[in-house]
mmCIF file of C-alpha atoms in Angstrom:
data_model
loop_
_atom_site.group_PDB
_atom_site.id
_atom_site.type_symbol
_atom_site.label_atom_id
_atom_site.label_comp_id
_atom_site.label_asym_id
_atom_site.label_seq_id
_atom_site.Cartn_x
_atom_site.Cartn_y
_atom_site.Cartn_z
ATOM 1 C CA UNK A 1 9.804 17.880 -6.286
ATOM 2 C CA UNK A 2 11.978 14.761 -6.232
ATOM 3 C CA UNK A 3 12.487 11.520 -7.299
ATOM 4 C CA UNK A 4 9.283 8.843 -7.485
ATOM 5 C CA UNK A 5 8.213 5.584 -6.719
ATOM 6 C CA UNK A 6 6.045 3.102 -6.189
ATOM 7 C CA UNK A 7 7.245 0.519 -3.085
ATOM 8 C CA UNK A 8 4.399 0.012 -1.038
ATOM 9 C CA UNK A 9 4.428 -2.903 1.616
ATOM 10 C CA UNK A 10 3.120 -5.879 1.397
ATOM 11 C CA UNK A 11 1.829 -7.491 5.230
ATOM 12 C CA UNK A 12 3.918 -9.339 5.677
ATOM 13 C CA UNK A 13 6.939 -7.172 4.869
ATOM 14 C CA UNK A 14 7.678 -8.956 0.806
ATOM 15 C CA UNK A 15 8.354 -5.562 -1.208
ATOM 16 C CA UNK A 16 7.022 -4.950 -4.988
ATOM 17 C CA UNK A 17 7.832 -2.109 -7.651
ATOM 18 C CA UNK A 18 6.219 -0.279 -9.775
ATOM 19 C CA UNK A 19 8.736 0.173 -13.033
ATOM 20 C CA UNK A 20 8.010 3.907 -13.527
ATOM 21 C CA UNK A 21 10.933 5.003 -12.157
ATOM 22 C CA UNK A 22 14.546 3.314 -12.484
ATOM 23 C CA UNK A 23 15.553 4.134 -8.126
ATOM 24 C CA UNK A 24 14.137 4.069 -5.767
ATOM 25 C CA UNK A 25 13.512 7.056 -2.872
ATOM 26 C CA UNK A 26 16.630 7.426 -0.528
ATOM 27 C CA UNK A 27 16.354 7.787 3.251
ATOM 28 C CA UNK A 28 17.600 11.972 3.461
ATOM 29 C CA UNK A 29 20.587 11.256 5.147
ATOM 30 C CA UNK A 30 22.131 7.386 7.227
ATOM 31 C CA UNK A 31 22.762 3.668 5.327
ATOM 32 C CA UNK A 32 20.613 0.921 5.231
ATOM 33 C CA UNK A 33 17.739 1.868 5.258
ATOM 34 C CA UNK A 34 14.997 1.080 3.011
ATOM 35 C CA UNK A 35 11.917 2.202 1.785
ATOM 36 C CA UNK A 36 9.032 0.361 2.236
ATOM 37 C CA UNK A 37 5.953 3.146 2.274
ATOM 38 C CA UNK A 38 5.423 6.806 0.318
ATOM 39 C CA UNK A 39 2.894 8.667 -0.611
ATOM 40 C CA UNK A 40 4.448 11.632 -2.754
ATOM 41 C CA UNK A 41 1.153 13.895 -3.486
ATOM 42 C CA UNK A 42 0.890 14.287 -7.329
ATOM 43 C CA UNK A 43 -2.325 12.213 -8.564
ATOM 44 C CA UNK A 44 -5.178 14.033 -8.498
ATOM 45 C CA UNK A 45 -7.538 12.797 -5.725
ATOM 46 C CA UNK A 46 -6.066 11.570 -1.571
ATOM 47 C CA UNK A 47 -5.088 7.683 -1.979
ATOM 48 C CA UNK A 48 -7.399 6.059 -0.401
ATOM 49 C CA UNK A 49 -5.692 2.769 -0.012
ATOM 50 C CA UNK A 50 -3.342 4.017 2.318
ATOM 51 C CA UNK A 51 -5.664 6.958 3.310
ATOM 52 C CA UNK A 52 -8.381 7.073 5.391
ATOM 53 C CA UNK A 53 -10.356 9.684 6.677
ATOM 54 C CA UNK A 54 -11.556 10.502 9.773
ATOM 55 C CA UNK A 55 -15.642 11.212 10.613
ATOM 56 C CA UNK A 56 -16.214 12.953 13.934
ATOM 57 C CA UNK A 57 -16.264 16.252 15.370
ATOM 58 C CA UNK A 58 -15.616 15.006 19.169
ATOM 59 C CA UNK A 59 -12.912 17.520 19.294
ATOM 60 C CA UNK A 60 -10.569 15.160 20.264
ATOM 61 C CA UNK A 61 -10.843 14.290 23.246
ATOM 62 C CA UNK A 62 -8.771 17.730 23.589
ATOM 63 C CA UNK A 63 -11.786 20.578 23.523
ATOM 64 C CA UNK A 64 -10.349 20.956 19.987
ATOM 65 C CA UNK A 65 -13.179 23.039 17.673
ATOM 66 C CA UNK A 66 -13.244 21.392 14.387
ATOM 67 C CA UNK A 67 -15.587 18.830 13.077
ATOM 68 C CA UNK A 68 -13.010 16.749 11.105
ATOM 69 C CA UNK A 69 -14.648 14.983 7.055
ATOM 70 C CA UNK A 70 -13.991 13.597 3.698
ATOM 71 C CA UNK A 71 -14.952 17.028 1.621
ATOM 72 C CA UNK A 72 -12.881 17.555 -0.976
ATOM 73 C CA UNK A 73 -13.086 21.494 0.502
ATOM 74 C CA UNK A 74 -10.516 20.004 3.638
ATOM 75 C CA UNK A 75 -8.767 17.877 1.970
ATOM 76 C CA UNK A 76 -7.799 16.899 -1.008
ATOM 77 C CA UNK A 77 -4.443 17.094 -3.481
ATOM 78 C CA UNK A 78 -2.684 19.936 -5.769
ATOM 79 C CA UNK A 79 -0.131 20.847 -7.493
ATOM 80 C CA UNK A 80 2.075 17.531 -5.669
ATOM 81 C CA UNK A 81 0.707 18.486 -1.991
ATOM 82 C CA UNK A 82 -1.555 17.168 0.106
ATOM 83 C CA UNK A 83 -3.589 20.141 1.110
ATOM 84 C CA UNK A 84 -4.872 19.914 4.697
ATOM 85 C CA UNK A 85 -7.551 22.629 5.386
ATOM 86 C CA UNK A 86 -8.835 24.554 7.946
ATOM 87 C CA UNK A 87 -12.732 26.035 7.604
ATOM 88 C CA UNK A 88 -14.294 28.725 9.489
ATOM 89 C CA UNK A 89 -17.272 27.322 9.361
ATOM 90 C CA UNK A 90 -20.771 25.685 11.386
ATOM 91 C CA UNK A 91 -20.416 21.915 10.746
ATOM 92 C CA UNK A 92 -22.762 18.936 11.671
ATOM 93 C CA UNK A 93 -21.683 15.986 11.766
ATOM 94 C CA UNK A 94 -20.748 11.947 13.925
ATOM 95 C CA UNK A 95 -20.041 12.254 17.488
ATOM 96 C CA UNK A 96 -17.509 10.158 17.315
ATOM 97 C CA UNK A 97 -15.728 8.035 13.742
ATOM 98 C CA UNK A 98 -16.972 4.646 12.916
ATOM 99 C CA UNK A 99 -14.177 2.040 14.351
ATOM 100 C CA UNK A 100 -15.466 4.488 17.712
ATOM 101 C CA UNK A 101 -19.228 2.904 17.858
ATOM 102 C CA UNK A 102 -19.699 0.459 20.537
ATOM 103 C CA UNK A 103 -23.819 1.286 19.647
ATOM 104 C CA UNK A 104 -26.871 2.117 17.209
ATOM 105 C CA UNK A 105 -27.346 4.560 20.053
ATOM 106 C CA UNK A 106 -23.500 6.176 19.668
ATOM 107 C CA UNK A 107 -23.911 6.296 16.617
ATOM 108 C CA UNK A 108 -26.595 8.351 16.541
ATOM 109 C CA UNK A 109 -25.052 11.537 18.207
ATOM 110 C CA UNK A 110 -24.597 14.617 16.354
ATOM 111 C CA UNK A 111 -22.981 17.533 16.874
ATOM 112 C CA UNK A 112 -21.804 21.276 16.114
ATOM 113 C CA UNK A 113 -18.615 23.070 15.384
ATOM 114 C CA UNK A 114 -17.202 26.134 14.697
ATOM 115 C CA UNK A 115 -14.771 24.958 12.198
ATOM 116 C CA UNK A 116 -13.952 22.260 9.439
ATOM 117 C CA UNK A 117 -11.225 20.491 9.154
ATOM 118 C CA UNK A 118 -9.104 16.329 8.007
ATOM 119 C CA UNK A 119 -7.549 13.726 9.478
ATOM 120 C CA UNK A 120 -6.069 11.514 7.960
ATOM 121 C CA UNK A 121 -4.522 8.253 8.717
ATOM 122 C CA UNK A 122 -2.706 4.907 7.212
ATOM 123 C CA UNK A 123 -4.435 2.389 9.506
ATOM 124 C CA UNK A 124 -4.770 -1.117 8.343
ATOM 125 C CA UNK A 125 -3.290 0.844 5.333
ATOM 126 C CA UNK A 126 -0.128 1.675 7.024
ATOM 127 C CA UNK A 127 0.990 -0.069 9.800
ATOM 128 C CA UNK A 128 4.406 -1.090 10.712
ATOM 129 C CA UNK A 129 6.402 -1.581 13.344
ATOM 130 C CA UNK A 130 10.503 0.237 13.919
ATOM 131 C CA UNK A 131 10.959 2.495 11.216
ATOM 132 C CA UNK A 132 12.617 6.057 9.861
ATOM 133 C CA UNK A 133 9.361 8.665 8.641
ATOM 134 C CA UNK A 134 9.663 11.441 6.685
ATOM 135 C CA UNK A 135 7.748 13.747 6.685
ATOM 136 C CA UNK A 136 8.310 17.327 4.357
ATOM 137 C CA UNK A 137 5.533 19.564 5.544
ATOM 138 C CA UNK A 138 4.779 22.999 6.167
ATOM 139 C CA UNK A 139 2.467 24.562 8.340
ATOM 140 C CA UNK A 140 -0.115 26.782 9.752
ATOM 141 C CA UNK A 141 0.200 29.840 11.419
ATOM 142 C CA UNK A 142 -2.347 31.676 14.414
ATOM 143 C CA UNK A 143 -3.367 31.849 18.077
ATOM 144 C CA UNK A 144 -5.395 28.359 17.974
ATOM 145 C CA UNK A 145 -4.128 26.016 15.389
ATOM 146 C CA UNK A 146 -2.599 23.240 16.127
ATOM 147 C CA UNK A 147 -1.309 20.814 13.928
ATOM 148 C CA UNK A 148 0.112 17.598 13.964
ATOM 149 C CA UNK A 149 2.138 14.419 12.591
ATOM 150 C CA UNK A 150 2.317 11.590 14.935
ATOM 151 C CA UNK A 151 1.087 8.124 15.150
ATOM 152 C CA UNK A 152 -0.830 6.022 17.060
ATOM 153 C CA UNK A 153 -1.163 1.654 17.937
ATOM 154 C CA UNK A 154 -3.130 0.035 15.227
ATOM 155 C CA UNK A 155 -3.855 -3.033 17.699
ATOM 156 C CA UNK A 156 -4.034 -1.568 21.980
ATOM 157 C CA UNK A 157 -2.668 -3.883 23.241
ATOM 158 C CA UNK A 158 -1.523 -2.525 26.626
ATOM 159 C CA UNK A 159 -5.263 -1.467 26.863
ATOM 160 C CA UNK A 160 -6.430 2.269 25.975
ATOM 161 C CA UNK A 161 -4.014 5.773 25.789
ATOM 162 C CA UNK A 162 -1.654 5.319 26.195
ATOM 163 C CA UNK A 163 -0.549 2.152 27.703
ATOM 164 C CA UNK A 164 -0.009 1.317 24.107
ATOM 165 C CA UNK A 165 1.472 4.574 24.048
ATOM 166 C CA UNK A 166 1.650 7.649 20.765
ATOM 167 C CA UNK A 167 4.671 9.424 19.312
ATOM 168 C CA UNK A 168 4.456 12.920 18.834
ATOM 169 C CA UNK A 169 6.508 13.698 15.274
ATOM 170 C CA UNK A 170 6.341 16.677 15.319
ATOM 171 C CA UNK A 171 3.696 19.082 17.018
ATOM 172 C CA UNK A 172 2.896 22.671 16.212
ATOM 173 C CA UNK A 173 1.311 25.852 18.005
ATOM 174 C CA UNK A 174 0.113 29.129 17.915
ATOM 175 C CA UNK A 175 3.345 29.418 14.598
ATOM 176 C CA UNK A 176 4.186 33.315 14.184
ATOM 177 C CA UNK A 177 1.818 34.601 17.200
ATOM 178 C CA UNK A 178 4.533 36.209 20.362
ATOM 179 C CA UNK A 179 6.521 33.126 21.752
ATOM 180 C CA UNK A 180 6.609 31.869 25.463
ATOM 181 C CA UNK A 181 9.112 30.926 25.497
ATOM 182 C CA UNK A 182 11.106 32.681 28.135
ATOM 183 C CA UNK A 183 14.917 32.076 27.020
ATOM 184 C CA UNK A 184 13.240 34.060 23.800
ATOM 185 C CA UNK A 185 14.140 38.214 23.084
ATOM 186 C CA UNK A 186 11.254 39.561 23.422
ATOM 187 C CA UNK A 187 8.687 40.162 20.785
ATOM 188 C CA UNK A 188 9.798 36.727 19.273
ATOM 189 C CA UNK A 189 7.437 35.474 17.052
ATOM 190 C CA UNK A 190 6.621 31.490 18.122
ATOM 191 C CA UNK A 191 8.586 28.846 15.898
ATOM 192 C CA UNK A 192 8.645 25.831 18.028
ATOM 193 C CA UNK A 193 7.658 21.988 17.155
ATOM 194 C CA UNK A 194 7.710 19.722 19.745
ATOM 195 C CA UNK A 195 8.841 15.975 19.467
ATOM 196 C CA UNK A 196 6.376 13.827 22.311
ATOM 197 C CA UNK A 197 5.921 10.116 23.572
ATOM 198 C CA UNK A 198 2.203 9.594 25.556
ATOM 199 C CA UNK A 199 3.287 6.398 27.721
ATOM 200 C CA UNK A 200 2.426 4.911 31.058
ATOM 201 C CA UNK A 201 -1.173 3.831 31.814
ATOM 202 C CA UNK A 202 -4.381 4.409 31.025
ATOM 203 C CA UNK A 203 -5.767 7.601 31.815
ATOM 204 C CA UNK A 204 -5.419 9.515 34.153
ATOM 205 C CA UNK A 205 -3.033 7.328 34.884
ATOM 206 C CA UNK A 206 -0.433 8.430 32.114
ATOM 207 C CA UNK A 207 2.446 10.393 31.387
ATOM 208 C CA UNK A 208 4.438 12.630 28.639
ATOM 209 C CA UNK A 209 7.691 13.112 28.292
ATOM 210 C CA UNK A 210 9.218 15.169 24.591
ATOM 211 C CA UNK A 211 11.493 18.042 23.678
ATOM 212 C CA UNK A 212 10.747 21.359 21.982
ATOM 213 C CA UNK A 213 12.241 22.593 19.024
ATOM 214 C CA UNK A 214 13.572 26.198 17.858
ATOM 215 C CA UNK A 215 13.848 28.345 14.344
ATOM 216 C CA UNK A 216 15.487 30.712 13.637
ATOM 217 C CA UNK A 217 13.387 33.706 12.097
ATOM 218 C CA UNK A 218 14.348 33.267 8.004
ATOM 219 C CA UNK A 219 12.742 29.673 8.394
ATOM 220 C CA UNK A 220 9.741 29.215 10.589
ATOM 221 C CA UNK A 221 8.323 26.578 9.873
ATOM 222 C CA UNK A 222 4.222 28.570 9.224
ATOM 223 C CA UNK A 223 6.901 30.429 6.059
ATOM 224 C CA UNK A 224 9.013 27.064 5.095
ATOM 225 C CA UNK A 225 8.951 23.715 4.503
ATOM 226 C CA UNK A 226 10.291 21.058 6.314
ATOM 227 C CA UNK A 227 11.571 17.714 6.612
ATOM 228 C CA UNK A 228 10.231 15.965 9.445
ATOM 229 C CA UNK A 229 11.194 12.327 10.649
ATOM 230 C CA UNK A 230 12.133 10.012 14.005
ATOM 231 C CA UNK A 231 14.058 6.898 14.133
ATOM 232 C CA UNK A 232 12.590 5.252 15.422
ATOM 233 C CA UNK A 233 13.660 1.348 17.077
ATOM 234 C CA UNK A 234 13.360 -0.747 20.099
ATOM 235 C CA UNK A 235 15.145 0.264 22.237
ATOM 236 C CA UNK A 236 14.462 4.617 21.299
ATOM 237 C CA UNK A 237 13.394 7.010 18.754
ATOM 238 C CA UNK A 238 15.215 9.390 18.362
ATOM 239 C CA UNK A 239 13.599 13.005 15.551
ATOM 240 C CA UNK A 240 15.108 14.631 13.531
ATOM 241 C CA UNK A 241 14.306 18.354 11.496
ATOM 242 C CA UNK A 242 16.041 18.552 8.571
ATOM 243 C CA UNK A 243 18.713 15.584 8.911
ATOM 244 C CA UNK A 244 19.701 18.029 13.026
ATOM 245 C CA UNK A 245 19.081 15.577 15.211
ATOM 246 C CA UNK A 246 17.596 17.135 18.505
ATOM 247 C CA UNK A 247 16.447 14.790 20.867
ATOM 248 C CA UNK A 248 17.332 10.902 21.189
ATOM 249 C CA UNK A 249 14.304 9.009 24.142
ATOM 250 C CA UNK A 250 15.468 5.496 25.230
ATOM 251 C CA UNK A 251 13.191 2.828 26.830
ATOM 252 C CA UNK A 252 15.218 3.032 29.836
ATOM 253 C CA UNK A 253 12.943 5.945 30.821
ATOM 254 C CA UNK A 254 10.184 4.512 29.483
ATOM 255 C CA UNK A 255 6.598 2.970 30.637
ATOM 256 C CA UNK A 256 3.928 1.257 29.851
ATOM 257 C CA UNK A 257 0.513 -0.135 32.814
ATOM 258 C CA UNK A 258 -2.571 -2.895 32.237
ATOM 259 C CA UNK A 259 -4.999 -2.156 33.971
ATOM 260 C CA UNK A 260 -6.712 -5.344 34.827
ATOM 261 C CA UNK A 261 -10.174 -6.214 35.643
ATOM 262 C CA UNK A 262 -9.664 -5.483 39.682
ATOM 263 C CA UNK A 263 -8.700 -2.260 39.449
ATOM 264 C CA UNK A 264 -4.745 -3.180 39.557
ATOM 265 C CA UNK A 265 -1.849 -2.392 37.107
ATOM 266 C CA UNK A 266 0.291 -4.457 35.901
ATOM 267 C CA UNK A 267 3.285 -3.200 34.479
ATOM 268 C CA UNK A 268 4.115 -4.430 30.925
ATOM 269 C CA UNK A 269 7.766 -5.884 29.908
ATOM 270 C CA UNK A 270 10.347 -5.708 27.040
ATOM 271 C CA UNK A 271 10.165 -2.075 25.057
ATOM 272 C CA UNK A 272 5.792 -1.810 25.292
ATOM 273 C CA UNK A 273 4.691 0.112 24.513
ATOM 274 C CA UNK A 274 6.004 1.475 21.779
ATOM 275 C CA UNK A 275 7.405 -2.165 20.034
ATOM 276 C CA UNK A 276 4.021 -2.567 18.370
ATOM 277 C CA UNK A 277 3.048 -1.836 15.307
ATOM 278 C CA UNK A 278 1.561 1.810 15.159
ATOM 279 C CA UNK A 279 -0.309 4.132 11.898
ATOM 280 C CA UNK A 280 0.675 7.044 11.123
ATOM 281 C CA UNK A 281 -1.430 10.130 11.199
ATOM 282 C CA UNK A 282 -1.701 13.966 9.979
ATOM 283 C CA UNK A 283 -4.094 16.644 10.429
ATOM 284 C CA UNK A 284 -5.128 20.376 11.254
ATOM 285 C CA UNK A 285 -6.374 21.149 14.592
ATOM 286 C CA UNK A 286 -7.956 23.533 16.022
ATOM 287 C CA UNK A 287 -8.118 25.179 19.422
ATOM 288 C CA UNK A 288 -7.929 22.974 22.430
ATOM 289 C CA UNK A 289 -6.783 22.593 25.788
ATOM 290 C CA UNK A 290 -2.829 23.314 24.293
ATOM 291 C CA UNK A 291 -2.938 25.935 22.056
ATOM 292 C CA UNK A 292 -5.824 27.459 23.640
ATOM 293 C CA UNK A 293 -4.061 28.175 26.781
ATOM 294 C CA UNK A 294 -0.613 28.693 25.506
ATOM 295 C CA UNK A 295 0.819 32.038 23.515
ATOM 296 C CA UNK A 296 -2.183 34.533 22.883
ATOM 297 C CA UNK A 297 -4.809 32.311 25.122
ATOM 298 C CA UNK A 298 -7.788 30.830 23.396
ATOM 299 C CA UNK A 299 -8.607 31.031 19.057
ATOM 300 C CA UNK A 300 -7.938 33.858 16.817
ATOM 301 C CA UNK A 301 -10.530 33.925 14.231
ATOM 302 C CA UNK A 302 -10.170 35.667 12.140
ATOM 303 C CA UNK A 303 -8.211 34.155 8.791
ATOM 304 C CA UNK A 304 -9.206 31.906 7.192
ATOM 305 C CA UNK A 305 -9.570 29.610 5.707
ATOM 306 C CA UNK A 306 -5.938 28.067 7.070
ATOM 307 C CA UNK A 307 -3.900 24.790 5.462
ATOM 308 C CA UNK A 308 -1.829 22.505 6.166
ATOM 309 C CA UNK A 309 0.395 22.073 3.584
ATOM 310 C CA UNK A 310 2.648 18.273 3.220
ATOM 311 C CA UNK A 311 4.597 17.908 -0.092
ATOM 312 C CA UNK A 312 5.558 14.111 0.461
ATOM 313 C CA UNK A 313 5.866 11.209 2.908
ATOM 314 C CA UNK A 314 8.366 8.239 2.929
ATOM 315 C CA UNK A 315 9.073 5.060 6.024
ATOM 316 C CA UNK A 316 11.670 2.940 5.464
ATOM 317 C CA UNK A 317 12.845 0.309 7.697
ATOM 318 C CA UNK A 318 16.544 -0.667 8.805
ATOM 319 C CA UNK A 319 17.358 -3.363 6.364
ATOM 320 C CA UNK A 320 21.161 -4.361 8.156
ATOM 321 C CA UNK A 321 18.574 -5.734 11.616
ATOM 322 C CA UNK A 322 14.477 -4.822 10.842
ATOM 323 C CA UNK A 323 13.027 -7.212 13.701
ATOM 324 C CA UNK A 324 15.203 -4.650 16.101
ATOM 325 C CA UNK A 325 15.476 -1.297 13.799
ATOM 326 C CA UNK A 326 18.947 -1.236 14.717
ATOM 327 C CA UNK A 327 21.685 -0.901 12.786
ATOM 328 C CA UNK A 328 20.799 2.301 11.088
ATOM 329 C CA UNK A 329 20.653 4.878 13.626
ATOM 330 C CA UNK A 330 22.192 8.550 12.409
ATOM 331 C CA UNK A 331 23.542 9.868 16.081
ATOM 332 C CA UNK A 332 24.866 14.269 16.282
ATOM 333 C CA UNK A 333 26.323 14.695 20.011
ATOM 334 C CA UNK A 334 24.338 17.818 19.414
ATOM 335 C CA UNK A 335 20.622 16.111 20.215
ATOM 336 C CA UNK A 336 19.667 16.129 24.031
ATOM 337 C CA UNK A 337 18.201 13.681 25.879
ATOM 338 C CA UNK A 338 14.965 13.946 27.015
ATOM 339 C CA UNK A 339 13.820 12.723 30.983
ATOM 340 C CA UNK A 340 11.326 9.692 31.483
ATOM 341 C CA UNK A 341 8.621 10.927 34.178
ATOM 342 C CA UNK A 342 6.629 7.831 36.090
ATOM 343 C CA UNK A 343 3.072 8.787 38.214
#
């Protein structure tokens, strides 16, 4: 584990620090990055001044099979790690999270699912516009597993998903099953993670674009900790694995439209939708439309419980120009350009 710091970000952008360490943690690569928020998970309990649990059983909008809970059986700290635990158990809970309740009738709705897990977010506790975000994690394996490190808009200023965007720092499905990557040799085990943006209009007018990163067999992300990161500035977003810059998405490739009351769509200007503040989410889903339809398909219900382990989360902002995020970029020639889509 690395040197710890207790730097925290204030809403006005000022920084304060307690003094139990002499030096703040530095970004793993690049110059000019200033630490503004972190969790090293060295406490005995999850810090609820930084994280909140989503509690719902609606399956994430993707036909997933878990109820997300705030129980210690599904998320806890031990040995300097955040453990997010998926358990095979029938569980009945609220259909919607508290901030999704729009009526008393909706608040009473419940659903029973065959798995439980956890989904943590920093909404209202850590919200940023333009940043370098690093998360070191070890991922779960098996058909139907779907760990993710990602970001959603805090204020939804351009409208409902995906008009206001979504940033997927890292997603992986079905690790260590037989890969369906047609470029891989027969018998190769799944070892890809994916970096993706969702944008465009409100569903079903949404689109997405992204690229995978493939690990060697001895570095499978279900066996080894890796650091997943993005660098986000107003005119592009870059993805990294263990400081390897593997993908770039430029603003000229994305767009955002907002639906008007008369049903028409207006295209938003500037760098929309990725020019507003976002918050971080970390979760471990089971099943869903993506993992259940690739690799071996379906969900393998054996081998539970399963865990996603997170060593740390660190958020930096560019001291050169925090208003745009420009001036601290780390580029590598091996990175590929993500091509956008329109609908």
